Amino acid sequence: MGLNPVETLKAERDRFVAFAFAAADLLLEVDGQGIVKFGTGALGGLKEKGSLVGKPFSALIAESDRGYVAELLEGLVSEERLVPARIKLDGAAGRPLYALMGACRLPGTKHSYVSLTMSARFQASAGDAQDENGLLDKNGFINAAQRMLGYGGSTGVDQKLTLLVVDGLATLRHRKDEPSIDRFLNELSSYLRGISVGGEAAGKLSGDSFGVVHAPNIDGAAMERRIQEMIDKDVGSDAGVGVKSFSMGLEAEGLNDDDATRALVYAVRRFAAGEHDSFNIASLASGAQSILQETLPRVKQLRDTIEKRTFDIVFQPIIDMNANKVHHFEALSRLVGMATPGEMIAFAEDIGMVFDFDLAVVQKVLENLNDQARSGWYPMVAVNVSARSLESNLFIDGLSRVTQPFGERSRQVMFEITETANITNFKRANQVIQRLRNSGHKVCLDDVGAGGTSFESLYGLKVDFAKIDGKCVRNAAEDDRHLNILKSIVSVCQDLKIDIVEPGLCCLG
């Protein structure tokens, strides 16, 4: 027997309520004046206790996020859904609670329907470096921009990155009227966070420069007008403070979305790193644009080099110092029509493409070893691996795909760990090294005794061989201090049962 109309409506209501609570802990209806008209569910740990109905919605929000949340709700239009954003709630005992806020506005009403979801994941991710107004610092913003732009490219959602300079803000800070400046900065931060993707892609690059990743329908001129209104209201139209923005998209001919994102973020990083006193309205568009235009062809050239294998490999003999004979060969990259290998690899690391290059070298070395095997020669060959590759699951997964077709031949490949000074997590790097060793690969630590490779690397990374830096050996022959350092290195290696090798004098093509 079917349901009558009333029962059908109740079933529909219950179904939608169930859907809502499947994704949220607390559901609220907030009117146009910001007052809670209806609330159901629970969110433990809030400072505000008892029924929320009749209370300002802002009472639930941590003070630093109230302006930001107001921007999010004010920006809602009829039938629009807010992309869930992480916000700070006013928690008990003065501790903020992090929650994910979603919202929508139904046709014909100014009421907002808000969902709040609590999760340990949000608490754990809340450690991003932020200033007192909730903006990310420079590095945090660059990392967030790369995530957001990369996500947008992979899903076909266009996004833009905008740089802003509030010219004169640094000078204005010397004025006595600090509250007006603080008020402006709070409003500016709330606005930028409110228009950013997920509320988590706005940051401060310097004292008067900012960045935001946002939807493409947000017009740069409108953004400037809104910020200028804040300036005029908070610090005065006669303060001599102006705002300029410059937007950059992912349109890059000949590059895929991932590489275009890398180029864009690299340009921002370069621009932010070099701004200092020259980072102002006059330099904003020209500086960022020139860096981006310089970066795009370099990225394309690097991608072509990797995919078309337009690099050569030469082999340098590495000597076993104890046996005084060739121990293995080191594969060295020689590039066609590009900068030196060191400069190119440094750029590949900065742009996030060094994993791809390292894998391309491994594949080319394996192909060469196949050719050598036909003539009955089976040398061991070391391939340099960037310290950054060691910290990447993508590299390890890609390495398995590259080596698998070569079977036992792949065991002739050793891995030489370079630039250990760049290792930020020795425990993680060592786990990867042990995975390589357990797969049948020997591992060598490069340039031991050079400034970048310290005793910390010898103790922190369990390897098979250590290659002594050539300069360290030459200095030891001329200076007792360097000789003592070399003796210490040899002693540590002996204690750790690490064999010592050094470069030979010739390269084989």
Short mmCIF file of C-alpha atoms in Angstrom, two decimals:
data_model
loop_
_atom_site.label_atom_id
_atom_site.label_comp_id
_atom_site.label_asym_id
_atom_site.label_seq_id
_atom_site.Cartn_x
_atom_site.Cartn_y
_atom_site.Cartn_z
CA MET A 1 0.00 0.00 0.00
CA GLY A 2 1.45 3.37 -1.06
CA LEU A 3 2.10 6.37 1.17
CA ASN A 4 -0.46 9.15 1.33
CA PRO A 5 0.68 12.70 0.33
CA VAL A 6 1.41 13.75 3.92
CA GLU A 7 3.50 10.64 4.57
CA THR A 8 5.29 11.18 1.26
CA LEU A 9 6.22 14.73 2.25
CA LYS A 10 7.44 13.53 5.65
CA ALA A 11 9.53 10.82 3.99
CA GLU A 12 11.04 13.40 1.64
CA ARG A 13 11.78 15.68 4.59
CA ASP A 14 13.41 12.89 6.58
CA ARG A 15 15.47 11.88 3.56
CA PHE A 16 16.86 15.40 3.08
CA VAL A 17 17.55 15.73 6.80
CA ALA A 18 19.45 12.43 6.68
CA PHE A 19 21.45 13.64 3.67
CA ALA A 20 22.30 16.87 5.50
CA PHE A 21 23.46 15.13 8.67
CA ALA A 22 25.48 12.63 6.66
CA ALA A 23 27.80 15.55 5.88
CA ALA A 24 27.34 17.96 8.78
CA ASP A 25 27.16 18.12 12.58
CA LEU A 26 25.18 21.33 12.92
CA LEU A 27 22.55 22.89 10.62
CA LEU A 28 21.53 26.53 10.99
CA GLU A 29 19.21 29.01 9.33
CA VAL A 30 20.58 32.57 9.53
CA ASP A 31 18.47 35.57 8.54
CA GLY A 32 19.58 38.67 6.67
CA GLN A 33 20.59 40.38 9.92
CA GLY A 34 22.83 37.48 10.94
CA ILE A 35 20.49 36.07 13.62
CA VAL A 36 20.02 32.31 13.98
CA LYS A 37 16.35 31.48 13.26
CA PHE A 38 16.66 27.70 13.45
CA GLY A 39 19.29 25.26 14.61
CA THR A 40 19.58 21.52 14.96
CA GLY A 41 22.41 19.10 15.62
CA ALA A 42 25.39 19.56 17.92
CA LEU A 43 28.98 20.71 17.75
CA GLY A 44 30.87 19.88 20.93
CA GLY A 45 33.43 22.22 22.45
CA LEU A 46 31.76 25.51 21.51
CA LYS A 47 32.07 28.43 23.89
CA GLU A 48 28.43 29.35 23.16
CA LYS A 49 26.14 27.03 25.13
CA GLY A 50 22.42 26.31 25.08
CA SER A 51 20.01 27.08 22.28
CA LEU A 52 21.46 29.14 19.43
CA VAL A 53 18.10 30.40 18.17
CA GLY A 54 17.77 34.15 18.50
CA LYS A 55 21.53 34.65 18.95
CA PRO A 56 23.91 36.26 16.43
CA PHE A 57 25.57 33.66 14.22
CA SER A 58 28.81 35.62 14.71
CA ALA A 59 28.79 34.58 18.39
CA LEU A 60 29.84 31.09 17.27
CA ILE A 61 32.77 32.38 15.22
CA ALA A 62 36.25 33.12 16.56
CA GLU A 63 36.80 36.88 16.56
CA SER A 64 39.61 36.69 13.99
CA ASP A 65 37.28 34.95 11.50
CA ARG A 66 34.08 36.98 11.95
CA GLY A 67 34.79 39.38 9.13
CA TYR A 68 35.82 36.51 6.89
CA VAL A 69 32.63 34.53 7.56
CA ALA A 70 30.54 37.67 7.00
CA GLU A 71 32.22 38.05 3.58
CA LEU A 72 31.40 34.45 2.72
CA LEU A 73 27.70 34.82 3.57
CA GLU A 74 27.40 38.28 2.04
CA GLY A 75 28.77 36.94 -1.21
CA LEU A 76 26.02 34.32 -1.48
CA VAL A 77 23.37 34.98 -4.11
CA SER A 78 20.05 33.21 -4.61
CA GLU A 79 20.39 29.51 -5.49
CA GLU A 80 24.15 29.66 -5.04
CA ARG A 81 26.07 27.16 -2.95
CA LEU A 82 29.15 28.14 -0.98
CA VAL A 83 32.17 25.97 -1.66
CA PRO A 84 32.91 24.50 1.80
CA ALA A 85 35.51 26.61 3.62
CA ARG A 86 37.45 25.98 6.80
CA ILE A 87 36.67 28.46 9.56
CA LYS A 88 37.58 28.98 13.21
CA LEU A 89 34.83 28.71 15.81
CA ASP A 90 34.96 30.21 19.28
CA GLY A 91 35.81 27.20 21.42
CA ALA A 92 35.67 26.67 25.14
CA ALA A 93 38.73 27.52 27.27
CA GLY A 94 39.84 30.06 24.66
CA ARG A 95 40.87 27.42 22.13
CA PRO A 96 39.61 27.80 18.56
CA LEU A 97 37.77 24.91 16.94
CA TYR A 98 38.18 24.32 13.23
CA ALA A 99 35.14 23.36 11.20
CA LEU A 100 34.12 23.15 7.57
CA MET A 101 31.31 25.56 6.71
CA GLY A 102 28.98 25.13 3.77
CA ALA A 103 26.03 27.37 2.95
CA CYS A 104 23.34 28.10 0.39
CA ARG A 105 20.57 30.66 -0.14
CA LEU A 106 17.14 29.65 -1.41
CA PRO A 107 15.21 31.67 -4.00
CA GLY A 108 13.10 34.56 -2.68
CA THR A 109 14.79 34.79 0.73
CA LYS A 110 17.76 36.52 2.29
CA HIS A 111 18.20 33.66 4.74
CA SER A 112 21.36 31.58 4.58
CA TYR A 113 21.28 27.87 5.34
CA VAL A 114 24.56 26.94 6.99
CA SER A 115 26.15 23.56 7.73
CA LEU A 116 29.10 23.11 10.09
CA THR A 117 31.18 19.95 10.17
CA MET A 118 33.77 19.08 12.77
CA SER A 119 36.62 16.68 12.00
CA ALA A 120 39.98 15.77 13.48
CA ARG A 121 41.37 16.25 9.99
CA PHE A 122 40.54 19.96 10.09
CA GLN A 123 42.20 20.27 13.49
CA ALA A 124 45.35 18.61 12.19
CA SER A 125 45.49 20.78 9.09
CA ALA A 126 45.05 23.98 11.05
CA GLY A 127 48.77 24.45 11.64
CA ASP A 128 49.38 26.43 8.44
CA ALA A 129 51.43 29.51 9.17
CA GLN A 130 48.96 32.38 9.36
CA ASP A 131 49.15 35.95 10.58
CA GLU A 132 46.80 37.39 13.19
CA ASN A 133 44.19 38.04 10.49
CA GLY A 134 44.23 34.50 9.08
CA LEU A 135 46.35 35.13 5.98
CA LEU A 136 48.99 32.56 5.03
CA ASP A 137 52.63 33.59 5.09
CA LYS A 138 54.60 33.71 1.84
CA ASN A 139 55.66 30.06 1.74
CA GLY A 140 52.27 28.86 2.92
CA PHE A 141 50.54 30.86 0.21
CA ILE A 142 52.84 29.57 -2.52
CA ASN A 143 52.21 25.98 -1.42
CA ALA A 144 48.45 26.60 -1.23
CA ALA A 145 48.47 28.27 -4.65
CA GLN A 146 50.17 25.25 -6.18
CA ARG A 147 47.61 22.90 -4.63
CA MET A 148 44.61 25.00 -5.63
CA LEU A 149 45.75 25.79 -9.17
CA GLY A 150 46.79 22.17 -9.73
CA TYR A 151 43.45 20.93 -8.45
CA GLY A 152 41.59 23.36 -10.69
CA GLY A 153 43.59 22.30 -13.73
CA SER A 154 42.98 18.61 -13.08
CA THR A 155 39.23 19.14 -12.77
CA GLY A 156 38.83 21.60 -15.63
CA VAL A 157 37.90 24.45 -13.27
CA ASP A 158 39.56 27.70 -14.32
CA GLN A 159 41.19 29.66 -11.52
CA LYS A 160 43.30 32.78 -11.41
CA LEU A 161 46.09 34.00 -9.22
CA THR A 162 46.10 37.71 -8.42
CA LEU A 163 48.93 39.69 -6.88
CA LEU A 164 48.07 42.92 -5.08
CA VAL A 165 50.12 45.79 -3.75
CA VAL A 166 48.68 48.29 -1.28
CA ASP A 167 51.13 51.04 -2.13
CA GLY A 168 51.98 53.27 0.79
CA LEU A 169 50.86 50.81 3.46
CA ALA A 170 54.38 50.31 4.80
CA THR A 171 54.80 54.08 5.21
CA LEU A 172 51.36 54.35 6.77
CA ARG A 173 52.38 51.96 9.54
CA HIS A 174 54.55 54.71 11.04
CA ARG A 175 51.46 56.83 11.71
CA LYS A 176 50.14 57.00 15.25
CA ASP A 177 46.61 55.93 14.30
CA GLU A 178 47.28 52.21 14.63
CA PRO A 179 43.63 51.11 15.19
CA SER A 180 42.61 52.40 11.75
CA ILE A 181 45.40 50.41 10.08
CA ASP A 182 44.52 47.28 12.05
CA ARG A 183 40.87 47.72 11.09
CA PHE A 184 41.79 48.01 7.41
CA LEU A 185 44.09 44.97 7.50
CA ASN A 186 41.39 42.91 9.18
CA GLU A 187 38.83 43.91 6.54
CA LEU A 188 41.30 43.31 3.71
CA SER A 189 42.23 39.86 5.05
CA SER A 190 38.56 38.92 5.49
CA TYR A 191 37.79 40.01 1.93
CA LEU A 192 40.73 38.18 0.35
CA ARG A 193 39.99 35.00 2.28
CA GLY A 194 36.31 35.33 1.38
CA ILE A 195 36.99 35.40 -2.38
CA SER A 196 39.78 32.82 -2.30
CA VAL A 197 39.25 29.20 -3.30
CA GLY A 198 37.92 27.33 -0.27
CA GLY A 199 38.88 30.27 1.92
CA GLU A 200 42.42 28.87 2.09
CA ALA A 201 44.26 30.51 -0.80
CA ALA A 202 45.02 34.06 0.35
CA GLY A 203 48.31 35.20 1.79
CA LYS A 204 50.68 38.04 2.57
CA LEU A 205 53.86 38.12 0.48
CA SER A 206 55.40 41.12 2.23
CA GLY A 207 54.35 44.07 4.37
CA ASP A 208 52.26 45.63 1.62
CA SER A 209 51.84 42.88 -0.97
CA PHE A 210 49.29 40.07 -1.06
CA GLY A 211 48.22 37.15 -3.21
CA VAL A 212 44.94 35.31 -3.74
CA VAL A 213 43.76 32.37 -5.88
CA HIS A 214 40.16 32.91 -6.92
CA ALA A 215 37.48 32.08 -9.46
CA PRO A 216 37.94 33.73 -12.89
CA ASN A 217 34.66 35.66 -12.65
CA ILE A 218 36.16 37.93 -9.96
CA ASP A 219 37.27 41.01 -11.84
CA GLY A 220 40.58 42.63 -10.93
CA ALA A 221 39.21 46.14 -11.35
CA ALA A 222 36.26 45.38 -9.06
CA MET A 223 38.71 43.93 -6.53
CA GLU A 224 40.76 47.14 -6.61
CA ARG A 225 37.63 49.30 -6.16
CA ARG A 226 36.49 47.27 -3.16
CA ILE A 227 39.87 47.50 -1.46
CA GLN A 228 40.16 51.21 -2.22
CA GLU A 229 36.79 51.73 -0.52
CA MET A 230 38.21 50.02 2.57
CA ILE A 231 41.28 52.27 2.46
CA ASP A 232 39.21 55.44 2.14
CA LYS A 233 36.85 54.39 4.94
CA ASP A 234 39.43 53.14 7.43
CA VAL A 235 42.53 55.28 6.90
CA GLY A 236 41.18 58.19 4.82
CA SER A 237 41.12 59.08 1.15
CA ASP A 238 43.90 61.63 1.76
CA ALA A 239 46.31 59.04 3.18
CA GLY A 240 48.06 58.57 -0.15
CA VAL A 241 47.45 54.84 -0.19
CA GLY A 242 46.49 53.11 -3.44
CA VAL A 243 45.97 49.56 -4.62
CA LYS A 244 47.04 47.78 -7.79
CA SER A 245 46.43 44.21 -8.87
CA PHE A 246 47.77 41.93 -11.55
CA SER A 247 46.08 38.63 -12.44
CA MET A 248 47.69 35.61 -14.05
CA GLY A 249 45.88 32.59 -15.45
CA LEU A 250 47.01 29.14 -16.57
CA GLU A 251 46.85 29.87 -20.28
CA ALA A 252 50.25 28.74 -21.57
CA GLU A 253 50.65 27.53 -25.13
CA GLY A 254 52.41 24.19 -25.43
CA LEU A 255 52.24 23.31 -21.71
CA ASN A 256 49.92 20.93 -19.92
CA ASP A 257 48.00 22.16 -16.87
CA ASP A 258 50.50 20.72 -14.38
CA ASP A 259 53.50 22.38 -16.01
CA ALA A 260 51.62 25.66 -16.47
CA THR A 261 50.81 25.61 -12.75
CA ARG A 262 54.44 24.95 -11.90
CA ALA A 263 55.57 27.86 -14.06
CA LEU A 264 53.02 30.21 -12.55
CA VAL A 265 53.86 29.33 -8.95
CA TYR A 266 57.61 29.48 -9.68
CA ALA A 267 57.17 32.99 -11.13
CA VAL A 268 55.31 34.11 -8.01
CA ARG A 269 57.98 32.59 -5.77
CA ARG A 270 60.75 34.35 -7.73
CA PHE A 271 58.85 37.63 -7.70
CA ALA A 272 58.09 37.46 -3.99
CA ALA A 273 61.65 36.48 -3.12
CA GLY A 274 63.14 39.45 -4.97
CA GLU A 275 60.63 42.20 -4.23
CA HIS A 276 61.89 44.06 -1.14
CA ASP A 277 61.87 47.80 -1.85
CA SER A 278 61.20 47.37 -5.58
CA PHE A 279 57.93 45.51 -5.04
CA ASN A 280 55.45 48.32 -5.67
CA ILE A 281 52.68 49.37 -8.01
CA ALA A 282 55.07 50.31 -10.79
CA SER A 283 56.86 46.96 -10.75
CA LEU A 284 53.92 44.65 -10.07
CA ALA A 285 52.62 43.82 -13.56
CA SER A 286 55.91 44.26 -15.41
CA GLY A 287 57.94 42.32 -12.85
CA ALA A 288 55.58 39.38 -12.45
CA GLN A 289 54.85 39.22 -16.18
CA SER A 290 58.51 39.32 -17.19
CA ILE A 291 59.38 36.52 -14.77
CA LEU A 292 56.45 34.45 -16.02
CA GLN A 293 57.39 35.02 -19.66
CA GLU A 294 60.97 34.03 -18.87
CA THR A 295 59.83 30.92 -16.99
CA LEU A 296 57.34 29.48 -19.51
CA PRO A 297 59.87 28.67 -22.29
CA ARG A 298 62.29 27.22 -19.75
CA VAL A 299 59.59 24.88 -18.45
CA LYS A 300 58.65 23.87 -22.00
CA GLN A 301 62.30 23.23 -22.88
CA LEU A 302 62.77 21.14 -19.75
CA ARG A 303 59.61 19.13 -20.50
CA ASP A 304 60.81 18.54 -24.08
CA THR A 305 64.23 17.46 -22.78
CA ILE A 306 62.59 14.92 -20.47
CA GLU A 307 60.05 13.53 -22.92
CA LYS A 308 62.28 13.50 -26.03
CA ARG A 309 65.37 12.37 -24.06
CA THR A 310 67.45 15.14 -25.65
CA PHE A 311 70.32 14.66 -23.23
CA ASP A 312 73.38 12.43 -23.34
CA ILE A 313 74.83 10.18 -20.66
CA VAL A 314 78.56 9.83 -20.02
CA PHE A 315 80.09 7.45 -17.49
CA GLN A 316 82.73 8.38 -14.93
CA PRO A 317 84.65 5.59 -13.18
CA ILE A 318 84.44 5.58 -9.38
CA ILE A 319 87.41 4.06 -7.53
CA ASP A 320 87.28 1.79 -4.48
CA MET A 321 89.89 3.43 -2.22
CA ASN A 322 90.63 0.20 -0.36
CA ALA A 323 91.08 -2.06 -3.41
CA ASN A 324 92.38 0.76 -5.67
CA LYS A 325 90.28 -0.36 -8.63
CA VAL A 326 87.14 0.72 -10.46
CA HIS A 327 84.17 0.02 -8.23
CA HIS A 328 81.37 1.29 -10.48
CA PHE A 329 80.56 4.03 -12.98
CA GLU A 330 78.60 7.22 -12.33
CA ALA A 331 76.10 8.33 -14.98
CA LEU A 332 76.47 12.05 -15.72
CA SER A 333 73.96 14.01 -17.78
CA ARG A 334 75.12 16.16 -20.66
CA LEU A 335 72.47 18.54 -22.02
CA VAL A 336 72.01 19.71 -25.59
CA GLY A 337 71.48 23.46 -26.00
CA MET A 338 70.73 24.09 -22.32
CA ALA A 339 72.42 25.50 -19.24
CA THR A 340 74.89 23.44 -17.23
CA PRO A 341 73.48 20.26 -15.64
CA GLY A 342 73.73 21.83 -12.18
CA GLU A 343 71.73 24.90 -13.20
CA MET A 344 69.14 22.83 -15.03
CA ILE A 345 68.68 20.40 -12.14
CA ALA A 346 68.39 23.29 -9.68
CA PHE A 347 65.64 24.76 -11.88
CA ALA A 348 63.97 21.34 -12.16
CA GLU A 349 63.97 21.11 -8.35
CA ASP A 350 62.51 24.59 -7.96
CA ILE A 351 59.82 23.99 -10.55
CA GLY A 352 58.91 20.53 -9.21
CA MET A 353 60.03 18.51 -12.26
CA VAL A 354 63.22 16.93 -10.92
CA PHE A 355 61.38 13.63 -10.27
CA ASP A 356 60.56 13.36 -13.97
CA PHE A 357 64.13 14.11 -14.99
CA ASP A 358 65.62 11.60 -12.54
CA LEU A 359 63.32 8.90 -13.92
CA ALA A 360 64.24 9.79 -17.51
CA VAL A 361 67.94 9.38 -16.65
CA VAL A 362 67.28 6.00 -15.01
CA GLN A 363 65.47 4.77 -18.11
CA LYS A 364 68.25 5.95 -20.44
CA VAL A 365 70.91 4.28 -18.28
CA LEU A 366 68.96 1.00 -18.30
CA GLU A 367 68.68 1.13 -22.07
CA ASN A 368 72.47 1.62 -22.25
CA LEU A 369 73.04 -1.32 -19.87
CA ASN A 370 70.94 -3.50 -22.15
CA ASP A 371 73.25 -2.57 -25.03
CA GLN A 372 76.36 -3.32 -22.93
CA ALA A 373 74.96 -6.70 -21.89
CA ARG A 374 74.83 -7.81 -25.55
CA SER A 375 78.62 -7.50 -25.63
CA GLY A 376 79.00 -9.38 -22.34
CA TRP A 377 79.77 -6.40 -20.09
CA TYR A 378 77.71 -5.90 -16.92
CA PRO A 379 78.98 -2.81 -15.06
CA MET A 380 77.37 -1.28 -11.99
CA VAL A 381 76.18 2.26 -12.74
CA ALA A 382 75.20 4.92 -10.21
CA VAL A 383 72.44 7.38 -11.08
CA ASN A 384 72.23 10.67 -9.19
CA VAL A 385 68.95 11.16 -7.36
CA SER A 386 67.90 14.52 -6.00
CA ALA A 387 67.23 14.74 -2.27
CA ARG A 388 63.77 16.04 -3.19
CA SER A 389 63.04 12.89 -5.17
CA LEU A 390 63.76 10.90 -2.02
CA GLU A 391 60.88 12.65 -0.28
CA SER A 392 58.40 11.95 -3.08
CA ASN A 393 56.11 8.94 -3.28
CA LEU A 394 55.58 9.84 -6.95
CA PHE A 395 59.27 9.21 -7.65
CA ILE A 396 59.32 5.82 -5.92
CA ASP A 397 56.13 4.69 -7.67
CA GLY A 398 57.47 5.94 -11.01
CA LEU A 399 60.79 4.19 -10.44
CA SER A 400 59.04 0.83 -10.11
CA ARG A 401 57.29 1.39 -13.45
CA VAL A 402 60.56 2.36 -15.17
CA THR A 403 62.71 -0.50 -13.84
CA GLN A 404 60.18 -3.34 -14.04
CA PRO A 405 60.50 -3.98 -17.83
CA PHE A 406 64.30 -4.41 -17.48
CA GLY A 407 64.10 -7.24 -14.93
CA GLU A 408 67.43 -8.29 -13.42
CA ARG A 409 69.25 -5.63 -15.45
CA SER A 410 67.81 -3.00 -13.12
CA ARG A 411 69.90 -4.43 -10.25
CA GLN A 412 73.00 -3.03 -12.00
CA VAL A 413 71.68 0.44 -11.19
CA MET A 414 72.87 2.07 -8.00
CA PHE A 415 71.52 5.33 -6.64
CA GLU A 416 73.70 8.21 -5.57
CA ILE A 417 72.03 10.67 -3.19
CA THR A 418 72.95 14.28 -3.97
CA GLU A 419 72.37 17.58 -2.16
CA THR A 420 71.66 15.98 1.22
CA ALA A 421 71.61 19.47 2.76
CA ASN A 422 68.15 19.81 1.16
CA ILE A 423 66.74 16.80 3.01
CA THR A 424 64.15 18.10 5.45
CA ASN A 425 63.02 14.75 6.84
CA PHE A 426 65.84 12.27 7.39
CA LYS A 427 63.50 9.62 8.74
CA ARG A 428 61.34 9.75 5.60
CA ALA A 429 64.40 9.83 3.30
CA ASN A 430 65.93 6.84 5.07
CA GLN A 431 62.70 4.86 4.67
CA VAL A 432 62.86 5.46 0.91
CA ILE A 433 66.54 4.49 0.80
CA GLN A 434 65.77 1.21 2.54
CA ARG A 435 63.02 0.53 0.01
CA LEU A 436 65.60 0.98 -2.74
CA ARG A 437 68.09 -1.31 -0.99
CA ASN A 438 65.43 -3.96 -0.32
CA SER A 439 64.62 -3.88 -4.05
CA GLY A 440 68.20 -4.90 -4.82
CA HIS A 441 69.76 -1.46 -5.45
CA LYS A 442 72.94 -0.28 -3.76
CA VAL A 443 72.88 3.30 -2.46
CA CYS A 444 75.78 5.73 -2.31
CA LEU A 445 76.04 9.05 -0.47
CA ASP A 446 77.53 11.71 -2.74
CA ASP A 447 80.17 14.38 -1.96
CA VAL A 448 80.85 13.37 1.65
CA GLY A 449 83.12 16.01 3.15
CA ALA A 450 81.66 18.85 1.10
CA GLY A 451 79.80 21.59 2.92
CA GLY A 452 76.36 20.22 2.08
CA THR A 453 76.98 16.64 3.20
CA SER A 454 77.54 16.52 6.94
CA PHE A 455 78.08 13.80 9.51
CA GLU A 456 74.32 14.03 10.10
CA SER A 457 73.82 12.48 6.66
CA LEU A 458 76.21 9.63 7.41
CA TYR A 459 74.47 8.83 10.68
CA GLY A 460 70.94 9.59 9.48
CA LEU A 461 70.97 7.69 6.18
CA LYS A 462 71.85 3.99 6.10
CA VAL A 463 73.72 3.52 2.81
CA ASP A 464 76.18 1.08 1.24
CA PHE A 465 78.88 3.49 0.01
CA ALA A 466 80.15 7.01 0.64
CA LYS A 467 81.84 8.96 -2.15
CA ILE A 468 84.45 11.33 -0.75
CA ASP A 469 84.36 14.82 -2.19
CA GLY A 470 87.40 15.34 -4.43
CA LYS A 471 88.16 18.77 -3.01
CA CYS A 472 88.16 17.31 0.48
CA VAL A 473 90.84 14.80 -0.56
CA ARG A 474 92.98 17.47 -2.27
CA ASN A 475 92.75 19.80 0.74
CA ALA A 476 93.76 16.96 3.06
CA ALA A 477 97.04 16.62 1.13
CA GLU A 478 97.87 20.28 1.82
CA ASP A 479 96.41 21.07 5.25
CA ASP A 480 96.45 19.18 8.56
CA ARG A 481 93.01 20.49 9.53
CA HIS A 482 91.40 19.06 6.40
CA LEU A 483 93.42 15.88 6.89
CA ASN A 484 91.89 15.46 10.34
CA ILE A 485 88.41 16.01 8.89
CA LEU A 486 89.09 13.34 6.26
CA LYS A 487 90.34 10.94 8.94
CA SER A 488 87.14 11.55 10.94
CA ILE A 489 85.00 10.78 7.88
CA VAL A 490 86.93 7.58 7.21
CA SER A 491 86.62 6.55 10.86
CA VAL A 492 82.84 7.15 10.91
CA CYS A 493 82.40 5.20 7.68
CA GLN A 494 84.38 2.29 9.08
CA ASP A 495 82.30 2.28 12.27
CA LEU A 496 79.08 2.30 10.22
CA LYS A 497 80.44 -0.34 7.79
CA ILE A 498 80.13 2.04 4.84
CA ASP A 499 82.65 1.45 2.01
CA ILE A 500 84.48 4.53 0.70
CA VAL A 501 84.87 5.38 -2.98
CA GLU A 502 86.11 8.44 -4.90
CA PRO A 503 85.78 9.75 -8.48
CA GLY A 504 88.21 8.55 -11.14
CA LEU A 505 89.99 10.72 -13.70
CA CYS A 506 88.13 10.07 -16.96
CA CYS A 507 84.68 9.84 -18.47
CA LEU A 508 83.46 7.27 -20.99
CA GLY A 509 80.92 8.29 -23.63
#
